[in-house]
Every structure is written in C-alpha cells, then in structure tokens.
CSV table of C-alpha atoms in Angstrom, one decimal:
chain,number,residue,atom,x,y,z
A,1,UNK,CA,75.2,109.1,134.3
A,2,UNK,CA,78.3,108.8,135.9
A,3,UNK,CA,80.4,106.5,133.4
A,4,UNK,CA,81.2,102.6,134.3
A,5,UNK,CA,84.4,102.9,136.2
A,6,UNK,CA,87.7,100.8,134.9
A,7,UNK,CA,88.0,98.0,137.2
A,8,UNK,CA,91.8,95.8,138.1
A,9,UNK,CA,89.8,93.6,135.5
A,10,UNK,CA,88.5,95.2,132.6
A,11,UNK,CA,92.3,96.6,132.7
A,12,UNK,CA,94.1,93.0,132.2
A,13,UNK,CA,91.3,92.1,129.0
A,14,UNK,CA,91.7,95.0,127.5
A,15,UNK,CA,95.2,95.0,128.0
A,16,UNK,CA,95.7,91.6,126.8
A,17,UNK,CA,92.7,92.6,123.8
A,18,UNK,CA,95.8,94.8,121.8
A,19,UNK,CA,97.6,92.5,122.9
A,20,UNK,CA,96.4,89.3,121.1
A,21,UNK,CA,95.6,92.3,118.2
A,22,UNK,CA,98.9,92.8,118.2
A,23,UNK,CA,99.7,89.2,117.8
A,24,UNK,CA,97.2,88.1,115.0
A,25,UNK,CA,98.8,90.4,112.9
A,26,UNK,CA,102.2,89.0,113.4
A,27,UNK,CA,100.8,86.0,112.5
A,28,UNK,CA,99.2,86.6,109.4
A,29,UNK,CA,101.8,88.4,108.1
A,30,UNK,CA,104.3,85.4,109.1
A,31,UNK,CA,102.0,83.1,107.3
A,32,UNK,CA,101.7,85.3,104.0
A,33,UNK,CA,105.2,87.2,103.4
A,34,UNK,CA,106.3,85.4,100.7
A,35,UNK,CA,110.4,87.0,101.8
A,36,UNK,CA,112.1,84.6,104.1
A,37,UNK,CA,113.6,87.6,105.9
A,38,UNK,CA,110.1,88.2,107.1
A,39,UNK,CA,109.2,84.6,107.6
A,40,UNK,CA,112.2,82.9,108.7
A,41,UNK,CA,114.0,85.5,110.2
A,42,UNK,CA,111.1,87.6,111.6
A,43,UNK,CA,113.1,91.7,109.8
A,44,UNK,CA,109.9,93.5,111.5
A,45,UNK,CA,108.3,95.4,113.8
A,46,UNK,CA,104.7,94.9,114.5
A,47,UNK,CA,102.7,98.0,117.2
A,48,UNK,CA,99.8,99.5,118.0
A,49,UNK,CA,98.9,103.0,119.0
A,50,UNK,CA,96.4,105.0,120.5
A,51,UNK,CA,95.2,107.8,119.0
A,52,UNK,CA,97.7,110.2,121.3
A,53,UNK,CA,100.2,108.7,119.8
A,54,UNK,CA,100.7,106.4,122.4
A,55,UNK,CA,102.1,102.9,121.7
A,56,UNK,CA,99.7,100.6,123.2
A,57,UNK,CA,101.2,96.6,122.2
A,58,UNK,CA,103.5,95.6,120.4
A,59,UNK,CA,104.2,91.9,118.3
A,60,UNK,CA,107.8,90.1,118.7
A,61,UNK,CA,109.6,90.7,116.2
A,62,UNK,CA,113.2,91.3,115.3
A,63,UNK,CA,115.2,93.2,118.1
A,64,UNK,CA,116.1,96.2,116.9
A,65,UNK,CA,112.3,97.4,116.2
A,66,UNK,CA,111.0,97.1,119.3
A,67,UNK,CA,109.3,100.0,120.7
A,68,UNK,CA,110.9,101.6,117.3
A,69,UNK,CA,107.8,102.2,115.9
A,70,UNK,CA,106.7,104.7,117.5
A,71,UNK,CA,108.6,107.2,116.2
A,72,UNK,CA,107.8,106.3,112.9
A,73,UNK,CA,103.8,106.9,113.5
A,74,UNK,CA,104.5,110.7,114.8
A,75,UNK,CA,106.9,111.4,111.7
A,76,UNK,CA,104.6,110.3,109.3
A,77,UNK,CA,100.7,112.3,111.2
A,78,UNK,CA,103.5,115.4,111.6
A,79,UNK,CA,104.8,114.8,108.3
A,80,UNK,CA,100.2,114.5,107.2
A,81,UNK,CA,100.0,117.7,109.4
A,82,UNK,CA,101.7,120.0,107.0
A,83,UNK,CA,100.5,118.4,103.7
A,84,UNK,CA,96.8,119.3,105.3
A,85,UNK,CA,95.9,115.8,104.9
A,86,UNK,CA,93.8,113.7,106.8
A,87,UNK,CA,92.8,110.1,107.1
A,88,UNK,CA,90.0,108.2,105.4
A,89,UNK,CA,88.3,105.2,106.4
A,90,UNK,CA,90.6,102.4,104.3
A,91,UNK,CA,93.6,104.4,104.2
A,92,UNK,CA,97.3,102.6,104.6
A,93,UNK,CA,100.6,105.2,104.0
A,94,UNK,CA,103.6,104.2,103.0
A,95,UNK,CA,107.0,104.9,104.3
A,96,UNK,CA,110.9,104.2,103.6
A,97,UNK,CA,112.7,107.3,104.6
A,98,UNK,CA,115.3,106.1,107.8
A,99,UNK,CA,115.2,109.2,109.6
A,100,UNK,CA,112.1,109.2,109.9
A,101,UNK,CA,111.8,105.8,110.0
A,102,UNK,CA,113.7,105.1,112.4
A,103,UNK,CA,115.6,101.7,109.7
A,104,UNK,CA,117.2,101.9,106.4
A,105,UNK,CA,115.8,102.4,103.3
A,106,UNK,CA,115.0,98.8,102.9
A,107,UNK,CA,112.2,98.9,105.3
A,108,UNK,CA,109.4,100.2,104.5
A,109,UNK,CA,106.7,100.6,107.1
A,110,UNK,CA,102.6,100.8,106.7
A,111,UNK,CA,101.2,102.7,109.0
A,112,UNK,CA,96.7,103.0,109.0
A,113,UNK,CA,94.1,104.7,110.8
A,114,UNK,CA,90.8,102.6,112.5
A,115,UNK,CA,88.3,104.9,112.7
A,116,UNK,CA,85.3,104.0,115.5
A,117,UNK,CA,81.8,104.6,114.3
A,118,UNK,CA,80.6,108.2,115.9
A,119,UNK,CA,84.1,109.0,117.1
A,120,UNK,CA,85.2,111.8,114.9
A,121,UNK,CA,89.7,110.9,114.2
A,122,UNK,CA,90.5,107.5,113.9
A,123,UNK,CA,91.2,105.8,117.7
A,124,UNK,CA,94.2,103.8,116.9
A,125,UNK,CA,97.0,103.8,114.4
A,126,UNK,CA,98.1,99.5,113.0
A,127,UNK,CA,101.8,99.8,112.1
A,128,UNK,CA,103.8,97.4,110.0
A,129,UNK,CA,107.5,97.7,109.2
A,130,UNK,CA,109.3,94.8,107.4
A,131,UNK,CA,112.2,94.4,105.1
A,132,UNK,CA,111.8,94.3,101.8
A,133,UNK,CA,114.6,92.3,99.1
A,134,UNK,CA,115.4,95.0,96.7
A,135,UNK,CA,114.2,98.8,96.3
A,136,UNK,CA,116.5,99.2,93.1
A,137,UNK,CA,119.1,99.3,95.6
A,138,UNK,CA,123.0,99.1,94.4
A,139,UNK,CA,122.7,95.5,95.0
A,140,UNK,CA,119.8,93.2,95.2
A,141,UNK,CA,118.9,91.0,98.4
A,142,UNK,CA,120.5,92.1,101.9
A,143,UNK,CA,122.8,95.0,101.6
A,144,UNK,CA,124.9,95.2,104.2
A,145,UNK,CA,128.6,97.2,103.6
A,146,UNK,CA,126.2,100.5,102.1
A,147,UNK,CA,127.8,103.3,103.5
A,148,UNK,CA,125.0,105.8,102.3
A,149,UNK,CA,120.7,105.7,102.2
A,150,UNK,CA,120.5,106.6,98.5
A,151,UNK,CA,123.1,103.2,97.6
A,152,UNK,CA,119.8,101.6,98.9
A,153,UNK,CA,117.1,102.4,96.6
A,154,UNK,CA,113.1,104.9,95.8
A,155,UNK,CA,112.9,106.6,98.7
A,156,UNK,CA,109.7,107.1,99.8
A,157,UNK,CA,108.4,110.1,102.0
A,158,UNK,CA,104.7,109.5,103.7
A,159,UNK,CA,102.4,108.3,100.7
A,160,UNK,CA,99.3,107.4,100.6
A,161,UNK,CA,99.6,104.8,98.9
A,162,UNK,CA,96.2,102.4,99.7
A,163,UNK,CA,93.1,105.2,99.2
A,164,UNK,CA,89.3,104.5,101.3
A,165,UNK,CA,90.3,101.0,100.4
A,166,UNK,CA,92.0,101.5,97.2
A,167,UNK,CA,95.6,100.4,96.4
A,168,UNK,CA,96.8,103.7,94.2
A,169,UNK,CA,98.4,101.8,90.9
A,170,UNK,CA,99.7,104.3,89.8
A,171,UNK,CA,102.7,104.8,92.7
A,172,UNK,CA,102.7,101.2,92.4
A,173,UNK,CA,104.4,101.0,89.6
A,174,UNK,CA,106.9,103.2,90.7
A,175,UNK,CA,107.5,100.7,93.3
A,176,UNK,CA,107.3,97.8,90.8
A,177,UNK,CA,110.0,99.6,88.2
A,178,UNK,CA,112.2,100.6,91.0
A,179,UNK,CA,112.3,96.8,92.0
A,180,UNK,CA,114.6,93.7,90.2
A,181,UNK,CA,112.0,91.5,92.7
A,182,UNK,CA,108.9,93.4,92.0
A,183,UNK,CA,107.0,89.6,92.2
A,184,UNK,CA,108.6,89.5,96.0
A,185,UNK,CA,107.5,92.9,96.3
A,186,UNK,CA,104.2,93.5,96.1
A,187,UNK,CA,103.7,90.1,97.8
A,188,UNK,CA,104.7,91.4,100.7
A,189,UNK,CA,103.2,94.7,100.3
A,190,UNK,CA,100.1,92.4,100.0
A,191,UNK,CA,100.6,90.5,102.9
A,192,UNK,CA,101.1,93.8,105.7
A,193,UNK,CA,97.9,94.9,104.8
A,194,UNK,CA,96.8,91.7,106.0
A,195,UNK,CA,98.4,91.9,108.9
A,196,UNK,CA,96.5,95.9,109.3
A,197,UNK,CA,93.3,94.4,108.0
A,198,UNK,CA,93.2,92.0,110.7
A,199,UNK,CA,94.4,94.7,113.2
A,200,UNK,CA,91.7,96.5,112.7
A,201,UNK,CA,89.0,93.5,112.6
A,202,UNK,CA,90.8,93.1,116.2
A,203,UNK,CA,90.8,96.6,118.2
A,204,UNK,CA,87.0,97.1,116.4
A,205,UNK,CA,85.4,94.2,118.1
A,206,UNK,CA,87.5,95.4,121.5
A,207,UNK,CA,85.8,98.5,120.8
A,208,UNK,CA,82.4,96.4,120.5
A,209,UNK,CA,82.9,94.6,123.8
A,210,UNK,CA,84.1,97.4,126.0
A,211,UNK,CA,83.9,100.4,124.0
A,212,UNK,CA,85.6,103.3,124.2
A,213,UNK,CA,84.4,105.1,127.7
A,214,UNK,CA,86.5,102.2,129.4
A,215,UNK,CA,88.8,101.3,126.5
A,216,UNK,CA,90.4,105.5,127.3
A,217,UNK,CA,90.3,105.1,131.2
A,218,UNK,CA,92.0,101.2,130.6
A,219,UNK,CA,94.8,102.6,128.6
A,220,UNK,CA,95.3,105.9,130.4
A,221,UNK,CA,95.6,103.7,133.6
A,222,UNK,CA,98.6,100.9,131.5
A,223,UNK,CA,100.8,104.5,130.7
A,224,UNK,CA,100.1,105.3,134.4
A,225,UNK,CA,101.5,101.4,135.6
A,226,UNK,CA,104.4,101.8,133.2
A,227,UNK,CA,105.8,105.1,134.0
C-alpha cells in the first residue's frame, strides 16, 4: 500500500502545529515561573527537535538563546551514549555545564524525550533553558562580573532529575542545599517541567492527527526548504 504523499497544505499545518507547541510551552513557562528574570525579562530558550536532533521549532525568548539549544541537545545525547544510558517515558534530564549548555552556569537546561506508541525510541526532544536565581554562586542573583564558571556555583553534567515521571529527591536535595533561594529555584524547575509536559501533549496530538509517516515527510521537506 502506497504511503500518503505530503501536500503543501499538510506541510504548513504540521509546521504550524509544532510552532504552536513551542508557543504553548512558552506561555506555560511564563505563567508559572517564580523568577521575574524568566517571566519579565524572558531569559529562556524553548526548542523542539526531531529524532535526528534537527531543530523543528522554537519559542520567542531572549535573543541570544535562539538557535542555541541544538548544540546542548547533541551534547546530552552524546554524554548519554558514553554512559550507556537510555531514555524512559517520563524522564527529564537537567544540565548546566556551560561548555555544553551554550550559556553560563546559572542557565539550567531541562531536556525530555517524547515517545509515540508503536515507534521505538524517542520521536522528539523538548528543551527548556532558563536562568535560575542562585546555585551557590559567589553572589546571589544575576551575576554580571564572573570571570570563571566556578564562581557561578554548582555545576551539573547531564543527570536524570526526573525518572519515569518521578523527581529524584536525592538529586533535588543537592540543588536545594546549594542555593540561597531554594524555593525560587524549585518553583522555576516545576514551571519548566510543566512547560515540557505541555510540549509532550502538543507533539502527541500532532502524531495522532497526522501519523509518523506524514510528519517525517513534512519535516524533511521543511529542512530542505530551509537549506
């Protein structure tokens, strides 16, 4: 049986579905964040990448974050391969190592896979990167005079902070005890998780509506067009 060919209308609808997904992630984050640097300054980056790590859509945040999360996604997956990790449904990885994060240590990144029933492995990756107010830095708040990444506090490689939908409280306690503002940090973490769960729902709805074959065709054609 021949596969349905992706029409120009299909491509535009699918493109806008993923743009809408990123925008819904953005609105969820802004409405639930504790930190004014996130909900007023918009110091964040939100991205949706496909199974090949290609950036599919982004939401408007701070300008310097646009197009930067693809490198971080690649480094997380590279690190996981080296550790023989694998993603499970509901997992969320956290990282703030600046040389992999495309930012400074105060910008924490959460990344999660999206699994689609009947398809092996993650179909999409969701990424939210935000400025956290304090992770044990030399000064509390928004640092502007750091000369070394270790002046900005706790440095975390990619770690599974949420495992199969459950927060690892032992790892979370390390973050809490290294912050002068633990309630704000945890509040922003919860806002980022809510943003990711919103993105998961949007991606799954798109796959339910159009199916994997049509979406793969549309994304390939969008990438070709962008080239």
